[in-house]
PDB file of C-alpha atoms and ligand atoms in Angstrom:
ATOM      1  CA  MET A  14     -54.191 114.095 158.455  1.00 71.00           C
ATOM      2  CA  ALA A  15     -50.675 114.032 156.911  1.00 78.00           C
ATOM      3  CA  SER A  16     -50.205 111.179 154.423  1.00 84.00           C
ATOM      4  CA  SER A  17     -48.997 110.234 150.973  1.00 82.00           C
ATOM      5  CA  VAL A  18     -51.007 109.577 147.804  1.00 81.00           C
ATOM      6  CA  TYR A  19     -50.243 107.914 144.492  1.00 77.00           C
ATOM      7  CA  GLU A  20     -53.489 108.394 142.603  1.00 85.00           C
ATOM      8  CA  LEU A  21     -54.331 111.695 140.963  1.00 87.00           C
ATOM      9  CA  GLU A  22     -57.993 111.215 141.911  1.00 89.00           C
ATOM     10  CA  ASN A  23     -57.064 111.040 145.599  1.00 91.00           C
ATOM     11  CA  LEU A  24     -54.953 114.154 145.304  1.00 93.00           C
ATOM     12  CA  LEU A  25     -57.734 116.072 143.614  1.00 94.00           C
ATOM     13  CA  GLU A  26     -60.271 114.906 146.203  1.00 95.00           C
ATOM     14  CA  ARG A  27     -58.053 116.179 149.016  1.00 95.00           C
ATOM     15  CA  ARG A  28     -57.512 119.425 147.115  1.00 96.00           C
ATOM     16  CA  ALA A  29     -61.258 119.898 146.649  1.00 97.00           C
ATOM     17  CA  ALA A  30     -61.917 119.253 150.340  1.00 96.00           C
ATOM     18  CA  TRP A  31     -59.362 121.925 151.292  1.00 97.00           C
ATOM     19  CA  SER A  32     -61.011 124.374 148.878  1.00 98.00           C
ATOM     20  CA  ARG A  33     -64.398 123.735 150.452  1.00 98.00           C
ATOM     21  CA  LEU A  34     -62.870 124.637 153.831  1.00 98.00           C
ATOM     22  CA  GLY A  35     -61.334 127.801 152.339  1.00 98.00           C
ATOM     23  CA  LEU A  36     -57.776 126.564 152.952  1.00 98.00           C
ATOM     24  CA  THR A  37     -54.840 127.740 150.807  1.00 98.00           C
ATOM     25  CA  VAL A  38     -52.344 125.287 149.311  1.00 98.00           C
ATOM     26  CA  GLY A  39     -48.577 125.554 148.880  1.00 98.00           C
ATOM     27  CA  LEU A  40     -46.744 123.245 146.471  1.00 98.00           C
ATOM     28  CA  VAL A  41     -43.129 122.140 146.858  1.00 98.00           C
ATOM     29  CA  PRO A  42     -42.248 120.396 143.584  1.00 98.00           C
ATOM     30  CA  THR A  43     -39.322 117.954 143.888  1.00 98.00           C
ATOM     31  CA  MET A  44     -37.763 114.960 142.178  1.00 97.00           C
ATOM     32  CA  GLY A  45     -37.258 113.221 145.533  1.00 97.00           C
ATOM     33  CA  ALA A  46     -34.066 112.158 147.342  1.00 97.00           C
ATOM     34  CA  LEU A  47     -34.938 114.920 149.786  1.00 98.00           C
ATOM     35  CA  HIS A  48     -32.278 116.758 151.789  1.00 98.00           C
ATOM     36  CA  ALA A  49     -32.210 119.700 154.186  1.00 98.00           C
ATOM     37  CA  GLY A  50     -32.586 122.108 151.247  1.00 98.00           C
ATOM     38  CA  HIS A  51     -35.945 120.554 150.346  1.00 98.00           C
ATOM     39  CA  LEU A  52     -37.013 120.593 153.990  1.00 98.00           C
ATOM     40  CA  SER A  53     -36.322 124.329 154.089  1.00 98.00           C
ATOM     41  CA  LEU A  54     -38.651 124.725 151.072  1.00 98.00           C
ATOM     42  CA  ILE A  55     -41.361 122.889 153.011  1.00 98.00           C
ATOM     43  CA  GLY A  56     -40.753 125.262 155.945  1.00 98.00           C
ATOM     44  CA  LYS A  57     -41.207 128.277 153.619  1.00 98.00           C
ATOM     45  CA  ALA A  58     -44.434 126.813 152.225  1.00 98.00           C
ATOM     46  CA  LYS A  59     -45.797 126.125 155.713  1.00 98.00           C
ATOM     47  CA  ALA A  60     -45.161 129.709 156.715  1.00 98.00           C
ATOM     48  CA  VAL A  61     -47.595 131.010 154.081  1.00 98.00           C
ATOM     49  CA  ALA A  62     -50.044 128.238 153.155  1.00 98.00           C
ATOM     50  CA  ASP A  63     -52.662 126.375 155.203  1.00 98.00           C
ATOM     51  CA  ARG A  64     -51.792 123.063 153.555  1.00 97.00           C
ATOM     52  CA  VAL A  65     -48.507 121.940 151.971  1.00 97.00           C
ATOM     53  CA  VAL A  66     -48.185 119.371 149.182  1.00 97.00           C
ATOM     54  CA  VAL A  67     -44.759 117.958 148.258  1.00 97.00           C
ATOM     55  CA  SER A  68     -44.728 116.386 144.803  1.00 97.00           C
ATOM     56  CA  ILE A  69     -42.124 113.755 143.992  1.00 96.00           C
ATOM     57  CA  TYR A  70     -41.706 113.051 140.313  1.00 96.00           C
ATOM     58  CA  ILE A  71     -38.580 112.300 138.309  1.00 96.00           C
ATOM     59  CA  ASN A  72     -39.743 114.153 135.222  1.00 96.00           C
ATOM     60  CA  PRO A  73     -38.517 112.273 132.119  1.00 95.00           C
ATOM     61  CA  LYS A  74     -39.012 115.364 129.935  1.00 96.00           C
ATOM     62  CA  GLN A  75     -36.133 117.212 131.592  1.00 97.00           C
ATOM     63  CA  PHE A  76     -33.563 114.505 130.864  1.00 96.00           C
ATOM     64  CA  ALA A  77     -31.981 113.922 127.444  1.00 95.00           C
ATOM     65  CA  PRO A  78     -31.011 110.390 126.350  1.00 95.00           C
ATOM     66  CA  GLY A  79     -27.721 109.494 128.038  1.00 94.00           C
ATOM     67  CA  GLU A  80     -28.252 111.842 131.013  1.00 95.00           C
ATOM     68  CA  ASP A  81     -28.714 110.578 134.557  1.00 94.00           C
ATOM     69  CA  GLN A  82     -32.454 109.831 134.649  1.00 94.00           C
ATOM     70  CA  GLU A  83     -31.815 106.146 135.429  1.00 93.00           C
ATOM     71  CA  SER A  84     -29.225 106.802 138.127  1.00 95.00           C
ATOM     72  CA  TYR A  85     -31.066 109.776 139.661  1.00 95.00           C
ATOM     73  CA  PRO A  86     -31.296 108.869 143.371  1.00 95.00           C
ATOM     74  CA  ARG A  87     -34.594 107.376 144.525  1.00 94.00           C
ATOM     75  CA  ASP A  88     -35.663 107.040 148.169  1.00 93.00           C
ATOM     76  CA  ALA A  89     -39.466 107.269 148.287  1.00 92.00           C
ATOM     77  CA  GLU A  90     -40.047 105.777 151.738  1.00 93.00           C
ATOM     78  CA  ASN A  91     -37.499 107.979 153.450  1.00 96.00           C
ATOM     79  CA  ASP A  92     -38.670 110.997 151.410  1.00 96.00           C
ATOM     80  CA  CYS A  93     -42.240 110.587 152.677  1.00 95.00           C
ATOM     81  CA  ALA A  94     -41.105 110.258 156.279  1.00 95.00           C
ATOM     82  CA  GLN A  95     -38.878 113.342 156.014  1.00 96.00           C
ATOM     83  CA  ALA A  96     -41.438 115.497 154.213  1.00 97.00           C
ATOM     84  CA  LEU A  97     -44.215 114.650 156.666  1.00 96.00           C
ATOM     85  CA  ALA A  98     -41.902 115.220 159.636  1.00 96.00           C
ATOM     86  CA  ALA A  99     -41.008 118.626 158.178  1.00 97.00           C
ATOM     87  CA  GLY A 100     -44.689 119.537 158.160  1.00 96.00           C
ATOM     88  CA  ALA A 101     -45.986 118.567 154.701  1.00 96.00           C
ATOM     89  CA  ASP A 102     -49.682 117.650 154.783  1.00 96.00           C
ATOM     90  CA  LEU A 103     -49.511 115.478 151.686  1.00 96.00           C
ATOM     91  CA  VAL A 104     -46.732 113.818 149.714  1.00 96.00           C
ATOM     92  CA  TRP A 105     -47.818 113.286 146.131  1.00 95.00           C
ATOM     93  CA  LEU A 106     -45.798 110.360 144.828  1.00 93.00           C
ATOM     94  CA  CYS A 107     -46.481 110.756 141.137  1.00 90.00           C
ATOM     95  CA  PRO A 108     -46.329 107.584 139.038  1.00 84.00           C
ATOM     96  CA  PRO A 109     -45.309 108.480 135.439  1.00 75.00           C
ATOM     97  CA  ASP A 110     -48.792 108.207 133.958  1.00 78.00           C
ATOM     98  CA  SER A 111     -50.362 110.388 136.629  1.00 83.00           C
ATOM     99  CA  ILE A 112     -48.640 113.476 135.254  1.00 92.00           C
ATOM    100  CA  TYR A 113     -48.853 113.146 131.465  1.00 93.00           C
ATOM    101  CA  PRO A 114     -51.874 111.331 130.053  1.00 90.00           C
ATOM    102  CA  LYS A 115     -51.183 108.972 127.127  1.00 90.00           C
ATOM    103  CA  ASP A 116     -52.366 111.476 124.514  1.00 93.00           C
ATOM    104  CA  TRP A 117     -50.394 114.401 126.020  1.00 93.00           C
ATOM    105  CA  ALA A 118     -49.075 116.562 123.179  1.00 96.00           C
ATOM    106  CA  THR A 119     -48.108 119.928 124.664  1.00 96.00           C
ATOM    107  CA  SER A 120     -44.742 121.474 125.526  1.00 97.00           C
ATOM    108  CA  VAL A 121     -44.012 124.777 127.207  1.00 98.00           C
ATOM    109  CA  ILE A 122     -40.861 126.209 125.610  1.00 98.00           C
ATOM    110  CA  PRO A 123     -39.342 129.024 127.663  1.00 98.00           C
ATOM    111  CA  SER A 124     -37.378 131.760 125.974  1.00 97.00           C
ATOM    112  CA  GLY A 125     -35.870 134.877 127.624  1.00 97.00           C
ATOM    113  CA  VAL A 126     -34.371 133.860 130.965  1.00 98.00           C
ATOM    114  CA  GLY A 127     -34.513 130.227 129.794  1.00 98.00           C
ATOM    115  CA  LEU A 128     -31.845 130.891 127.157  1.00 98.00           C
ATOM    116  CA  GLY A 129     -28.100 130.582 127.781  1.00 98.00           C
ATOM    117  CA  LEU A 130     -26.315 129.062 130.821  1.00 98.00           C
ATOM    118  CA  GLU A 131     -28.029 125.673 131.427  1.00 98.00           C
ATOM    119  CA  SER A 132     -29.708 125.720 128.015  1.00 98.00           C
ATOM    120  CA  ASN A 133     -26.358 125.940 126.235  1.00 98.00           C
ATOM    121  CA  HIS A 134     -25.484 122.543 127.737  1.00 98.00           C
ATOM    122  CA  ARG A 135     -28.906 120.958 128.276  1.00 98.00           C
ATOM    123  CA  PRO A 136     -31.078 122.420 125.497  1.00 97.00           C
ATOM    124  CA  HIS A 137     -34.069 120.206 126.389  1.00 97.00           C
ATOM    125  CA  PHE A 138     -33.967 120.985 130.107  1.00 98.00           C
ATOM    126  CA  PHE A 139     -36.146 124.060 130.608  1.00 98.00           C
ATOM    127  CA  THR A 140     -38.796 122.846 128.186  1.00 98.00           C
ATOM    128  CA  GLY A 141     -39.052 119.746 130.388  1.00 98.00           C
ATOM    129  CA  VAL A 142     -39.126 121.772 133.605  1.00 98.00           C
ATOM    130  CA  ALA A 143     -41.610 124.366 132.318  1.00 98.00           C
ATOM    131  CA  THR A 144     -43.898 121.674 130.920  1.00 98.00           C
ATOM    132  CA  VAL A 145     -44.032 119.687 134.151  1.00 98.00           C
ATOM    133  CA  VAL A 146     -44.374 122.770 136.369  1.00 98.00           C
ATOM    134  CA  ALA A 147     -47.233 124.053 134.190  1.00 98.00           C
ATOM    135  CA  ARG A 148     -48.893 120.636 134.459  1.00 97.00           C
ATOM    136  CA  LEU A 149     -48.435 120.479 138.256  1.00 97.00           C
ATOM    137  CA  PHE A 150     -49.832 124.012 138.640  1.00 98.00           C
ATOM    138  CA  ALA A 151     -52.794 123.199 136.385  1.00 97.00           C
ATOM    139  CA  LEU A 152     -53.603 119.987 138.281  1.00 95.00           C
ATOM    140  CA  LEU A 153     -53.144 121.139 141.877  1.00 96.00           C
ATOM    141  CA  LYS A 154     -53.974 124.841 141.468  1.00 97.00           C
ATOM    142  CA  PRO A 155     -51.798 125.908 144.411  1.00 98.00           C
ATOM    143  CA  GLN A 156     -51.895 129.470 145.704  1.00 98.00           C
ATOM    144  CA  PHE A 157     -48.155 129.259 146.526  1.00 99.00           C
ATOM    145  CA  ALA A 158     -45.177 127.318 145.171  1.00 99.00           C
ATOM    146  CA  VAL A 159     -41.644 127.299 146.549  1.00 99.00           C
ATOM    147  CA  PHE A 160     -38.481 126.936 144.440  1.00 98.00           C
ATOM    148  CA  GLY A 161     -34.882 126.973 145.657  1.00 98.00           C
ATOM    149  CA  GLU A 162     -32.335 129.585 144.575  1.00 98.00           C
ATOM    150  CA  LYS A 163     -29.891 126.704 144.127  1.00 98.00           C
ATOM    151  CA  ASP A 164     -31.534 126.290 140.685  1.00 98.00           C
ATOM    152  CA  PHE A 165     -31.465 130.026 140.103  1.00 98.00           C
ATOM    153  CA  GLN A 166     -32.176 129.955 136.366  1.00 98.00           C
ATOM    154  CA  GLN A 167     -35.004 127.463 136.928  1.00 98.00           C
ATOM    155  CA  LEU A 168     -36.536 129.848 139.486  1.00 98.00           C
ATOM    156  CA  LYS A 169     -36.446 132.655 136.905  1.00 98.00           C
ATOM    157  CA  VAL A 170     -37.994 130.397 134.244  1.00 98.00           C
ATOM    158  CA  VAL A 171     -40.816 129.421 136.622  1.00 99.00           C
ATOM    159  CA  GLU A 172     -41.488 133.059 137.558  1.00 98.00           C
ATOM    160  CA  GLN A 173     -41.707 133.917 133.847  1.00 98.00           C
ATOM    161  CA  LEU A 174     -43.986 130.991 133.002  1.00 98.00           C
ATOM    162  CA  ASN A 175     -46.258 131.819 135.924  1.00 98.00           C
ATOM    163  CA  ARG A 176     -46.597 135.396 134.611  1.00 98.00           C
ATOM    164  CA  ASP A 177     -46.921 134.451 130.949  1.00 98.00           C
ATOM    165  CA  LEU A 178     -49.517 131.718 131.477  1.00 98.00           C
ATOM    166  CA  CYS A 179     -51.423 133.671 134.183  1.00 98.00           C
ATOM    167  CA  PHE A 180     -51.358 130.863 136.754  1.00 98.00           C
ATOM    168  CA  GLY A 181     -51.603 133.431 139.542  1.00 98.00           C
ATOM    169  CA  VAL A 182     -49.410 131.343 141.840  1.00 99.00           C
ATOM    170  CA  THR A 183     -47.284 133.280 144.331  1.00 99.00           C
ATOM    171  CA  ILE A 184     -43.761 132.009 143.651  1.00 99.00           C
ATOM    172  CA  ILE A 185     -41.557 131.978 146.731  1.00 98.00           C
ATOM    173  CA  ALA A 186     -37.785 131.832 146.389  1.00 98.00           C
ATOM    174  CA  ALA A 187     -35.924 129.926 149.105  1.00 98.00           C
ATOM    175  CA  PRO A 188     -32.212 130.513 149.780  1.00 98.00           C
ATOM    176  CA  LEU A 189     -29.687 127.883 148.707  1.00 98.00           C
ATOM    177  CA  VAL A 190     -28.657 125.576 151.580  1.00 98.00           C
ATOM    178  CA  ARG A 191     -25.022 124.421 151.962  1.00 98.00           C
ATOM    179  CA  GLY A 192     -23.461 121.592 153.940  1.00 97.00           C
ATOM    180  CA  VAL A 193     -20.907 122.310 156.680  1.00 96.00           C
ATOM    181  CA  ASP A 194     -18.206 121.917 154.022  1.00 96.00           C
ATOM    182  CA  CYS A 195     -19.948 124.606 151.924  1.00 98.00           C
ATOM    183  CA  LEU A 196     -21.043 122.274 149.109  1.00 98.00           C
ATOM    184  CA  ALA A 197     -24.528 123.239 147.908  1.00 98.00           C
ATOM    185  CA  LEU A 198     -26.999 120.523 148.916  1.00 98.00           C
ATOM    186  CA  SER A 199     -28.258 118.567 145.924  1.00 98.00           C
ATOM    187  CA  SER A 200     -29.901 115.178 145.480  1.00 97.00           C
ATOM    188  CA  ARG A 201     -27.141 114.385 142.980  1.00 97.00           C
ATOM    189  CA  ASN A 202     -24.499 114.678 145.742  1.00 97.00           C
ATOM    190  CA  ARG A 203     -25.563 111.149 146.750  1.00 96.00           C
ATOM    191  CA  ASN A 204     -23.959 109.909 143.548  1.00 97.00           C
ATOM    192  CA  LEU A 205     -20.532 111.367 144.439  1.00 97.00           C
ATOM    193  CA  SER A 206     -17.890 108.953 145.750  1.00 97.00           C
ATOM    194  CA  SER A 207     -16.054 110.209 148.859  1.00 96.00           C
ATOM    195  CA  GLU A 208     -13.088 111.189 146.670  1.00 96.00           C
ATOM    196  CA  GLN A 209     -15.382 113.048 144.258  1.00 97.00           C
ATOM    197  CA  ARG A 210     -17.164 114.789 147.100  1.00 97.00           C
ATOM    198  CA  GLU A 211     -13.827 116.099 148.324  1.00 97.00           C
ATOM    199  CA  ARG A 212     -13.026 117.309 144.812  1.00 97.00           C
ATOM    200  CA  ALA A 213     -16.515 118.822 144.411  1.00 98.00           C
ATOM    201  CA  LEU A 214     -15.650 121.375 147.101  1.00 98.00           C
ATOM    202  CA  ALA A 215     -13.819 123.198 144.318  1.00 98.00           C
ATOM    203  CA  VAL A 216     -17.263 124.298 143.066  1.00 98.00           C
ATOM    204  CA  PRO A 217     -18.121 126.570 146.038  1.00 98.00           C
ATOM    205  CA  ARG A 218     -14.417 127.455 146.281  1.00 98.00           C
ATOM    206  CA  SER A 219     -14.472 128.740 142.693  1.00 98.00           C
ATOM    207  CA  LEU A 220     -17.309 131.109 143.641  1.00 98.00           C
ATOM    208  CA  GLN A 221     -15.486 132.096 146.834  1.00 98.00           C
ATOM    209  CA  VAL A 222     -12.287 132.940 144.965  1.00 98.00           C
ATOM    210  CA  ALA A 223     -14.137 135.136 142.453  1.00 98.00           C
ATOM    211  CA  CYS A 224     -16.099 136.904 145.227  1.00 98.00           C
ATOM    212  CA  SER A 225     -12.893 137.535 147.210  1.00 98.00           C
ATOM    213  CA  ALA A 226     -11.112 138.940 144.154  1.00 98.00           C
ATOM    214  CA  TYR A 227     -14.075 141.256 143.587  1.00 97.00           C
ATOM    215  CA  ALA A 228     -14.025 142.315 147.268  1.00 96.00           C
ATOM    216  CA  GLU A 229     -10.309 143.056 146.898  1.00 97.00           C
ATOM    217  CA  GLY A 230     -10.951 145.356 143.942  1.00 97.00           C
ATOM    218  CA  GLU A 231     -10.831 143.233 140.781  1.00 97.00           C
ATOM    219  CA  ARG A 232     -13.342 144.786 138.367  1.00 97.00           C
ATOM    220  CA  SER A 233     -12.876 142.811 135.152  1.00 98.00           C
ATOM    221  CA  THR A 234     -15.665 140.277 134.595  1.00 98.00           C
ATOM    222  CA  GLN A 235     -13.376 138.222 132.395  1.00 98.00           C
ATOM    223  CA  VAL A 236     -10.665 138.007 135.069  1.00 98.00           C
ATOM    224  CA  LEU A 237     -13.178 137.105 137.819  1.00 98.00           C
ATOM    225  CA  CYS A 238     -14.670 134.309 135.716  1.00 98.00           C
ATOM    226  CA  GLN A 239     -11.257 133.047 134.661  1.00 98.00           C
ATOM    227  CA  LEU A 240     -10.207 132.847 138.335  1.00 98.00           C
ATOM    228  CA  GLY A 241     -13.260 130.698 139.080  1.00 98.00           C
ATOM    229  CA  ARG A 242     -12.725 128.447 136.057  1.00 98.00           C
ATOM    230  CA  SER A 243      -9.080 127.893 137.026  1.00 98.00           C
ATOM    231  CA  VAL A 244     -10.037 126.700 140.519  1.00 98.00           C
ATOM    232  CA  LEU A 245     -12.268 124.088 138.887  1.00 98.00           C
ATOM    233  CA  SER A 246      -9.878 122.910 136.207  1.00 97.00           C
ATOM    234  CA  ASP A 247      -6.986 122.755 138.721  1.00 98.00           C
ATOM    235  CA  SER A 248      -9.146 120.299 140.715  1.00 97.00           C
ATOM    236  CA  GLY A 249      -9.825 118.123 137.676  1.00 96.00           C
ATOM    237  CA  ILE A 250     -13.404 119.314 137.338  1.00 97.00           C
ATOM    238  CA  ALA A 251     -14.774 119.930 133.843  1.00 97.00           C
ATOM    239  CA  VAL A 252     -16.430 123.340 133.620  1.00 98.00           C
ATOM    240  CA  ASP A 253     -19.678 123.667 131.657  1.00 98.00           C
ATOM    241  CA  TYR A 254     -19.889 127.353 132.451  1.00 98.00           C
ATOM    242  CA  PHE A 255     -18.722 129.896 135.001  1.00 98.00           C
ATOM    243  CA  GLU A 256     -20.396 133.207 134.229  1.00 98.00           C
ATOM    244  CA  LEU A 257     -21.308 136.504 135.828  1.00 98.00           C
ATOM    245  CA  VAL A 258     -24.845 137.641 134.996  1.00 98.00           C
ATOM    246  CA  LYS A 259     -27.427 140.153 136.151  1.00 97.00           C
ATOM    247  CA  SER A 260     -29.669 138.462 138.743  1.00 97.00           C
ATOM    248  CA  SER A 261     -32.782 140.179 137.408  1.00 96.00           C
ATOM    249  CA  ASP A 262     -32.697 138.977 133.777  1.00 97.00           C
ATOM    250  CA  LEU A 263     -29.630 136.674 133.582  1.00 98.00           C
ATOM    251  CA  GLN A 264     -28.073 138.845 130.890  1.00 97.00           C
ATOM    252  CA  PRO A 265     -24.240 138.986 130.881  1.00 97.00           C
ATOM    253  CA  ALA A 266     -22.667 141.400 133.376  1.00 98.00           C
ATOM    254  CA  PRO A 267     -20.812 144.433 131.975  1.00 97.00           C
ATOM    255  CA  ARG A 268     -17.186 143.746 131.027  1.00 97.00           C
ATOM    256  CA  GLU A 269     -15.982 146.318 133.569  1.00 97.00           C
ATOM    257  CA  LEU A 270     -17.748 146.493 136.933  1.00 97.00           C
ATOM    258  CA  SER A 271     -18.404 149.667 138.903  1.00 93.00           C
ATOM    259  CA  GLY A 272     -17.789 148.454 142.465  1.00 88.00           C
ATOM    260  CA  ASP A 273     -21.443 149.063 143.313  1.00 88.00           C
ATOM    261  CA  ASP A 274     -22.728 145.880 141.714  1.00 86.00           C
ATOM    262  CA  THR A 275     -25.621 144.685 143.851  1.00 87.00           C
ATOM    263  CA  ASP A 276     -27.523 142.816 141.125  1.00 93.00           C
ATOM    264  CA  LEU A 277     -24.784 140.489 139.896  1.00 98.00           C
ATOM    265  CA  ARG A 278     -24.661 136.720 140.318  1.00 98.00           C
ATOM    266  CA  LEU A 279     -21.984 134.162 139.617  1.00 98.00           C
ATOM    267  CA  MET A 280     -23.392 131.015 138.017  1.00 98.00           C
ATOM    268  CA  VAL A 281     -21.441 127.791 137.686  1.00 99.00           C
ATOM    269  CA  ALA A 282     -22.066 124.297 136.324  1.00 98.00           C
ATOM    270  CA  ALA A 283     -19.375 121.630 136.348  1.00 98.00           C
ATOM    271  CA  LEU A 284     -18.897 117.895 136.086  1.00 97.00           C
ATOM    272  CA  CYS A 285     -17.286 115.967 138.909  1.00 97.00           C
ATOM    273  CA  GLY A 286     -16.840 112.579 137.269  1.00 94.00           C
ATOM    274  CA  THR A 287     -20.266 112.011 135.754  1.00 94.00           C
ATOM    275  CA  VAL A 288     -22.103 113.997 138.424  1.00 96.00           C
ATOM    276  CA  ARG A 289     -23.189 117.425 137.230  1.00 97.00           C
ATOM    277  CA  LEU A 290     -23.173 120.104 139.924  1.00 98.00           C
ATOM    278  CA  ILE A 291     -24.562 123.610 139.739  1.00 98.00           C
ATOM    279  CA  ASP A 292     -24.091 126.458 142.176  1.00 98.00           C
ATOM    280  CA  ASN A 293     -24.422 130.230 142.325  1.00 98.00           C
ATOM    281  CA  CYS A 294     -24.038 133.217 144.614  1.00 98.00           C
ATOM    282  CA  ALA A 295     -24.402 136.982 144.588  1.00 97.00           C
ATOM    283  CA  LEU A 296     -21.064 138.583 143.667  1.00 97.00           C
ATOM    284  CA  ASP A 297     -21.053 140.665 146.853  1.00 96.00           C
ATOM    285  CA  THR A 298     -21.990 137.714 149.117  1.00 96.00           C
ATOM    286  CA  PRO A 299     -19.306 135.007 149.239  1.00 96.00           C
ATOM    287  CA  PRO A 300     -20.842 131.539 149.642  1.00 96.00           C
ATOM    288  CA  CYS A 301     -18.591 130.166 152.383  1.00 92.00           C
ATOM    289  CA  PRO A 302     -17.969 131.555 155.890  1.00 82.00           C
TER     290      PRO A 302
HETATM  291  O1  LIG B  21     -35.809 121.262 140.805  1.00 88.21           O
HETATM  292  C1  LIG B  21     -36.359 120.152 140.610  1.00 88.21           C
HETATM  293  O2  LIG B  21     -36.287 119.251 141.437  1.00 88.21           O
HETATM  294  C2  LIG B  21     -37.133 119.924 139.321  1.00 88.21           C
HETATM  295  O3  LIG B  21     -36.518 120.563 138.246  1.00 88.21           O
HETATM  296  C3  LIG B  21     -38.621 120.290 139.419  1.00 88.21           C
HETATM  297  C4  LIG B  21     -38.832 121.774 139.669  1.00 88.21           C
HETATM  298  C5  LIG B  21     -39.267 119.490 140.531  1.00 88.21           C
HETATM  299  C6  LIG B  21     -39.336 119.958 138.107  1.00 88.21           C
HETATM  300  O4  LIG B  21     -39.225 118.604 137.796  1.00 88.21           O
END
């Protein structure tokens, strides 16, 4: 029966019962404030796993002092209703002490794909993400876990950690979901005022402009990135980064492109007021219709 649990013991009992029945488990890790993007992750998990668990945990380890942990949107009741309606079998509402025991003393520090981009601006972030994902995998032991391409670098970090620590979880990447106005769906969008939301549309537009310039023949990485950055700064949005990288390893793209660049991805992070937005797209696939 679909339901929600708070206690780790209850979660583990349900997990054990599924194992006894030979059922596979898919995990959709979230921090709550669910939107259609999260529901699409649940759909992906349902397509491969017999049972789907959605975890909701605002992980303190991925926020630095002064970041938006306190103001991160919270909507547990609605989250449970949405997740169960989307087909989750269990919503794991994790109270803080159900994830890290009091004597917890371990951190997972990603290198490689975890360096650069987000880490240049939020150096603590991927250690927090990798530590909590490792803990969730170790507790639930899912066969599958679904992560959105919206957090493209996070997806790469999780794939690496899964390989390095031999969790044996099949990681499934789910495409980024956009609103009708092309803004990438994000829980943090709830913290945008209507004026800021209007301004935030410059984020997908910056990607669109760079993709269009590439489609029209521009081959300088520097020029493409500068075009994107200008769209953001012209809209009064502070740019953390706007970079072109190789999708496979997130290393910088060549300075001059060949025109046959199938593995390249534009990555952007920017601040609209105090709300930090990230977005990305393949260079040969403009984000907006
Ligand atoms: O993407 C998120 O919501 C979080 O970073 C995650 C993966 C749930 C870890 O806290």
